[in-house]
PDB file of C-alpha atoms and ligand atoms in Angstrom:
ATOM      1  CA  MET A1013      87.981  69.805  98.156  1.00  0.00           C
ATOM      2  CA  GLN A1014      86.463  71.324 100.445  1.00  0.00           C
ATOM      3  CA  LYS A1015      84.268  74.791  99.695  1.00  0.00           C
ATOM      4  CA  ILE A1016      83.843  77.655 101.256  1.00  0.00           C
ATOM      5  CA  LEU A1017      80.732  80.402  99.956  1.00  0.00           C
ATOM      6  CA  LEU A1018      81.662  84.413 100.615  1.00  0.00           C
ATOM      7  CA  LEU A1019      78.165  85.788 100.499  1.00  0.00           C
ATOM      8  CA  ASN A1020      76.830  89.625 100.676  1.00  0.00           C
ATOM      9  CA  GLY A1021      73.855  91.161 101.262  1.00  0.00           C
ATOM     10  CA  PRO A1022      72.557  95.228  99.770  1.00  0.00           C
ATOM     11  CA  ASN A1023      74.559  97.640  98.734  1.00  0.00           C
ATOM     12  CA  LEU A1024      77.793  95.624  99.361  1.00  0.00           C
ATOM     13  CA  ASN A1025      78.293  95.859  95.981  1.00  0.00           C
ATOM     14  CA  ARG A1026      78.861  99.708  96.398  1.00  0.00           C
ATOM     15  CA  LEU A1027      81.840  99.189  98.485  1.00  0.00           C
ATOM     16  CA  GLY A1028      84.620 101.431  98.553  1.00  0.00           C
ATOM     17  CA  LYS A1029      82.649 103.535  95.807  1.00  0.00           C
ATOM     18  CA  ARG A1030      80.406 105.353  99.160  1.00  0.00           C
ATOM     19  CA  GLU A1031      80.363 106.212 102.662  1.00  0.00           C
ATOM     20  CA  PRO A1032      84.915 105.083 102.925  1.00  0.00           C
ATOM     21  CA  ASP A1033      84.277 106.645 106.761  1.00  0.00           C
ATOM     22  CA  ILE A1034      82.366 103.778 108.092  1.00  0.00           C
ATOM     23  CA  TYR A1035      82.748 100.703 105.722  1.00  0.00           C
ATOM     24  CA  GLY A1036      86.355 101.840 104.257  1.00  0.00           C
ATOM     25  CA  ALA A1037      88.544 102.136 100.896  1.00  0.00           C
ATOM     26  CA  ASP A1038      88.470  98.365  99.050  1.00  0.00           C
ATOM     27  CA  THR A1039      85.953  97.081  96.768  1.00  0.00           C
ATOM     28  CA  LEU A1040      83.780  93.980  96.649  1.00  0.00           C
ATOM     29  CA  GLU A1041      86.026  92.428  94.415  1.00  0.00           C
ATOM     30  CA  SER A1042      88.717  92.970  96.219  1.00  0.00           C
ATOM     31  CA  VAL A1043      87.859  91.280  98.870  1.00  0.00           C
ATOM     32  CA  GLU A1044      86.676  87.936  97.275  1.00  0.00           C
ATOM     33  CA  LYS A1045      90.032  88.058  95.655  1.00  0.00           C
ATOM     34  CA  ARG A1046      92.189  88.252  99.150  1.00  0.00           C
ATOM     35  CA  ILE A1047      89.831  85.934 100.268  1.00  0.00           C
ATOM     36  CA  GLY A1048      89.979  83.888  97.496  1.00  0.00           C
ATOM     37  CA  ALA A1049      93.426  83.978  97.316  1.00  0.00           C
ATOM     38  CA  LEU A1050      93.291  82.644 101.761  1.00  0.00           C
ATOM     39  CA  ALA A1051      90.751  79.175 100.583  1.00  0.00           C
ATOM     40  CA  GLU A1052      93.207  79.215  97.493  1.00  0.00           C
ATOM     41  CA  LYS A1053      96.436  78.608  99.969  1.00  0.00           C
ATOM     42  CA  TYR A1054      94.584  76.193 102.465  1.00  0.00           C
ATOM     43  CA  GLY A1055      93.442  74.386  99.808  1.00  0.00           C
ATOM     44  CA  PHE A1056      89.607  74.760  99.550  1.00  0.00           C
ATOM     45  CA  ASP A1057      86.813  76.083  96.450  1.00  0.00           C
ATOM     46  CA  PHE A1058      85.792  79.366  96.916  1.00  0.00           C
ATOM     47  CA  HIS A1059      82.925  80.835  95.628  1.00  0.00           C
ATOM     48  CA  ALA A1060      81.774  84.570  96.445  1.00  0.00           C
ATOM     49  CA  VAL A1061      77.826  85.656  95.663  1.00  0.00           C
ATOM     50  CA  GLN A1062      76.377  88.652  96.567  1.00  0.00           C
ATOM     51  CA  SER A1063      72.566  90.199  96.308  1.00  0.00           C
ATOM     52  CA  ASN A1064      70.548  92.976  96.916  1.00  0.00           C
ATOM     53  CA  HIS A1065      67.786  90.580  97.406  1.00  0.00           C
ATOM     54  CA  GLU A1066      66.387  88.343  99.615  1.00  0.00           C
ATOM     55  CA  GLY A1067      65.416  85.444  98.406  1.00  0.00           C
ATOM     56  CA  ASP A1068      68.544  84.786  96.501  1.00  0.00           C
ATOM     57  CA  LEU A1069      70.643  85.388  99.616  1.00  0.00           C
ATOM     58  CA  ILE A1070      68.516  82.437 100.734  1.00  0.00           C
ATOM     59  CA  ASP A1071      69.525  80.148  97.843  1.00  0.00           C
ATOM     60  CA  ALA A1072      72.269  80.519  98.006  1.00  0.00           C
ATOM     61  CA  LEU A1073      72.371  79.058 100.857  1.00  0.00           C
ATOM     62  CA  HIS A1074      70.103  76.609 100.517  1.00  0.00           C
ATOM     63  CA  GLN A1075      72.655  76.015  97.763  1.00  0.00           C
ATOM     64  CA  ALA A1076      75.844  75.651  99.745  1.00  0.00           C
ATOM     65  CA  GLU A1077      73.615  72.780 101.825  1.00  0.00           C
ATOM     66  CA  ASP A1078      73.116  71.124  98.603  1.00  0.00           C
ATOM     67  CA  ASP A1079      76.026  71.377  96.895  1.00  0.00           C
ATOM     68  CA  SER A1080      78.781  70.612 101.144  1.00  0.00           C
ATOM     69  CA  TYR A1081      80.040  73.457 101.266  1.00  0.00           C
ATOM     70  CA  ALA A1082      82.310  73.890 104.456  1.00  0.00           C
ATOM     71  CA  GLY A1083      80.904  76.304 105.448  1.00  0.00           C
ATOM     72  CA  VAL A1084      79.831  80.452 104.884  1.00  0.00           C
ATOM     73  CA  LEU A1085      81.238  83.593 105.736  1.00  0.00           C
ATOM     74  CA  PHE A1086      77.915  85.880 105.725  1.00  0.00           C
ATOM     75  CA  ASN A1087      77.314  89.678 105.908  1.00  0.00           C
ATOM     76  CA  PRO A1088      74.473  89.563 105.552  1.00  0.00           C
ATOM     77  CA  ALA A1089      74.055  93.788 106.037  1.00  0.00           C
ATOM     78  CA  ALA A1090      70.703  95.599 106.826  1.00  0.00           C
ATOM     79  CA  TYR A1091      69.398  91.695 106.873  1.00  0.00           C
ATOM     80  CA  THR A1092      71.159  91.247 109.401  1.00  0.00           C
ATOM     81  CA  HIS A1093      68.925  93.929 111.684  1.00  0.00           C
ATOM     82  CA  THR A1094      65.354  92.548 110.013  1.00  0.00           C
ATOM     83  CA  SER A1095      65.196  89.618 108.313  1.00  0.00           C
ATOM     84  CA  TYR A1096      63.773  85.875 109.755  1.00  0.00           C
ATOM     85  CA  ALA A1097      63.693  84.266 106.325  1.00  0.00           C
ATOM     86  CA  LEU A1098      67.633  84.343 106.653  1.00  0.00           C
ATOM     87  CA  ARG A1099      68.094  83.997 110.126  1.00  0.00           C
ATOM     88  CA  ASP A1100      65.878  80.553 109.180  1.00  0.00           C
ATOM     89  CA  ALA A1101      67.988  80.016 106.370  1.00  0.00           C
ATOM     90  CA  VAL A1102      71.482  79.163 107.945  1.00  0.00           C
ATOM     91  CA  ALA A1103      69.115  77.600 110.816  1.00  0.00           C
ATOM     92  CA  ALA A1104      67.645  75.351 107.940  1.00  0.00           C
ATOM     93  CA  VAL A1105      71.362  74.549 106.719  1.00  0.00           C
ATOM     94  CA  SER A1106      73.993  71.918 108.664  1.00  0.00           C
ATOM     95  CA  LEU A1107      77.265  73.727 107.743  1.00  0.00           C
ATOM     96  CA  PRO A1108      78.338  76.265 109.706  1.00  0.00           C
ATOM     97  CA  VAL A1109      78.018  79.907 109.392  1.00  0.00           C
ATOM     98  CA  ILE A1110      80.438  82.729 110.155  1.00  0.00           C
ATOM     99  CA  GLU A1111      78.603  86.203 110.165  1.00  0.00           C
ATOM    100  CA  ILE A1112      81.031  89.656 109.148  1.00  0.00           C
ATOM    101  CA  HIS A1113      80.631  92.962 109.530  1.00  0.00           C
ATOM    102  CA  ILE A1114      82.701  95.584 108.324  1.00  0.00           C
ATOM    103  CA  SER A1115      81.415  98.086 110.959  1.00  0.00           C
ATOM    104  CA  ASN A1116      81.444  97.474 113.665  1.00  0.00           C
ATOM    105  CA  ILE A1117      76.824  97.346 114.819  1.00  0.00           C
ATOM    106  CA  HIS A1118      76.715  97.532 118.378  1.00  0.00           C
ATOM    107  CA  ALA A1119      78.404 101.181 117.950  1.00  0.00           C
ATOM    108  CA  ARG A1120      76.237 102.448 115.772  1.00  0.00           C
ATOM    109  CA  GLU A1121      72.369 103.192 115.850  1.00  0.00           C
ATOM    110  CA  SER A1122      70.237 101.950 117.977  1.00  0.00           C
ATOM    111  CA  PHE A1123      68.729  99.407 115.215  1.00  0.00           C
ATOM    112  CA  ARG A1124      71.827  98.123 113.716  1.00  0.00           C
ATOM    113  CA  HIS A1125      72.828  96.484 117.724  1.00  0.00           C
ATOM    114  CA  GLN A1126      70.966  93.320 117.577  1.00  0.00           C
ATOM    115  CA  SER A1127      70.939  90.698 115.102  1.00  0.00           C
ATOM    116  CA  VAL A1128      68.420  88.490 114.313  1.00  0.00           C
ATOM    117  CA  ILE A1129      70.534  86.110 112.511  1.00  0.00           C
ATOM    118  CA  ALA A1130      73.454  86.085 115.394  1.00  0.00           C
ATOM    119  CA  ALA A1131      72.153  83.299 117.281  1.00  0.00           C
ATOM    120  CA  GLU A1132      72.212  81.001 114.368  1.00  0.00           C
ATOM    121  CA  ALA A1133      76.048  81.651 113.621  1.00  0.00           C
ATOM    122  CA  LYS A1134      78.801  80.173 114.621  1.00  0.00           C
ATOM    123  CA  GLY A1135      79.898  83.911 115.695  1.00  0.00           C
ATOM    124  CA  GLN A1136      79.773  87.014 114.851  1.00  0.00           C
ATOM    125  CA  ILE A1137      82.623  89.466 113.900  1.00  0.00           C
ATOM    126  CA  ALA A1138      82.352  92.956 113.320  1.00  0.00           C
ATOM    127  CA  GLY A1139      84.267  96.640 113.834  1.00  0.00           C
ATOM    128  CA  PHE A1140      87.777  95.061 112.217  1.00  0.00           C
ATOM    129  CA  GLY A1141      87.006  96.701 109.209  1.00  0.00           C
ATOM    130  CA  VAL A1142      87.176  94.326 105.672  1.00  0.00           C
ATOM    131  CA  TYR A1143      90.143  92.571 107.288  1.00  0.00           C
ATOM    132  CA  GLY A1144      87.111  91.478 109.178  1.00  0.00           C
ATOM    133  CA  TYR A1145      86.675  88.900 106.191  1.00  0.00           C
ATOM    134  CA  GLU A1146      90.166  87.151 106.785  1.00  0.00           C
ATOM    135  CA  LEU A1147      89.920  87.002 110.204  1.00  0.00           C
ATOM    136  CA  GLY A1148      85.699  85.464 109.621  1.00  0.00           C
ATOM    137  CA  PHE A1149      88.103  82.758 106.856  1.00  0.00           C
ATOM    138  CA  TYR A1150      90.790  82.212 109.872  1.00  0.00           C
ATOM    139  CA  ALA A1151      87.601  81.386 112.460  1.00  0.00           C
ATOM    140  CA  LEU A1152      85.610  79.001 109.838  1.00  0.00           C
ATOM    141  CA  LYS A1153      88.964  76.735 108.401  1.00  0.00           C
ATOM    142  CA  GLN A1154      89.957  76.197 112.315  1.00  0.00           C
ATOM    143  CA  MET A1155      86.532  75.068 112.933  1.00  0.00           C
ATOM    144  CA  ILE A1156      86.550  72.968 109.890  1.00  0.00           C
ATOM    145  CA  LYS A1157      90.465  71.511 109.596  1.00  0.00           C
ATOM    146  CA  GLY A1158      90.576  71.447 113.497  1.00  0.00           C
ATOM    147  CA  VAL A1159      92.449  73.683 116.205  1.00  0.00           C
ATOM    148  CA  GLY A1160      96.456  73.696 115.665  1.00  0.00           C
ATOM    149  CA  ASN A1161      96.474  72.219 112.743  1.00  0.00           C
ATOM    150  CA  ASP A1162      97.609  75.310 110.298  1.00  0.00           C
ATOM    151  CA  GLU A1163      99.779  73.778 107.187  1.00  0.00           C
ATOM    152  CA  ALA A1164      96.339  72.183 106.727  1.00  0.00           C
TER     153      ALA A1164
HETATM  154  O1  LIG B1118      79.159  96.416 108.750  1.00  0.00           O
HETATM  155  C1  LIG B1118      78.822  96.137 108.510  1.00  0.00           C
HETATM  156  O2  LIG B1118      79.163  95.523 107.407  1.00  0.00           O
HETATM  157  C2  LIG B1118      76.881  96.104 107.950  1.00  0.00           C
HETATM  158  O3  LIG B1118      77.103  94.830 107.818  1.00  0.00           O
HETATM  159  C3  LIG B1118      76.511  96.891 106.432  1.00  0.00           C
HETATM  160  C4  LIG B1118      75.566  96.862 106.056  1.00  0.00           C
HETATM  161  C5  LIG B1118      74.707  97.802 106.666  1.00  0.00           C
HETATM  162  O4  LIG B1118      73.521  97.657 106.638  1.00  0.00           O
HETATM  163  C6  LIG B1118      74.830  96.817 108.536  1.00  0.00           C
HETATM  164  O5  LIG B1118      74.401  97.545 109.472  1.00  0.00           O
HETATM  165  C7  LIG B1118      75.983  96.477 108.488  1.00  0.00           C
HETATM  166  C8  LIG B1118      75.880  98.098 104.521  1.00  0.00           C
HETATM  167  C9  LIG B1118      75.982  97.865 103.834  1.00  0.00           C
HETATM  168  C10 LIG B1118      75.769  98.954 103.018  1.00  0.00           C
HETATM  169  O6  LIG B1118      77.375  99.296 102.302  1.00  0.00           O
HETATM  170  C11 LIG B1118      77.871  99.876 101.867  1.00  0.00           C
HETATM  171  C12 LIG B1118      79.147 100.433 101.773  1.00  0.00           C
HETATM  172  C13 LIG B1118      79.577 101.370 100.707  1.00  0.00           C
HETATM  173  C14 LIG B1118      78.486 102.399 100.107  1.00  0.00           C
HETATM  174  C15 LIG B1118      77.034 102.629 100.784  1.00  0.00           C
HETATM  175  C16 LIG B1118      76.895 101.319 101.551  1.00  0.00           C
END
């Protein structure tokens, strides 16, 4: 069975607990459950990792490649704007990585406008709240299984 990894970066374990005006009221656990259920519905194995540590996120990407994952939904959080090491990790794996942001990073403080990850990701979804993870899942599914193959 093909496998999908949901990877979340620093502070996203606090989702739903602070700043609901920016990030909404859903917890990370509920997001992981929702994407896990979608993955199951479409016949994927699913694994979720959240880490506050850059190296652990890099290791998770390498592990996904070594374990033959089909793709990754990745919210690098604040590392989006700073981490060349994570950018290199995304470039170093051959599997598709979709960059997800809950908020519209382009409409916030200027330091958030740049993503150093984006050029190595298959695409970026930002500004649709936690629904962005679902949008990312569908994009990844189509990428893996093919366009127009909705039941697959
Ligand atoms: O919009 C996004 O998904 C971000 O990746 C979230 C990051 C932020 O640094 C990026 O610029 C955009 C921050 C994640 C922190 O999440 C929190 C959630 C609830 C309470 C506090 C922080």
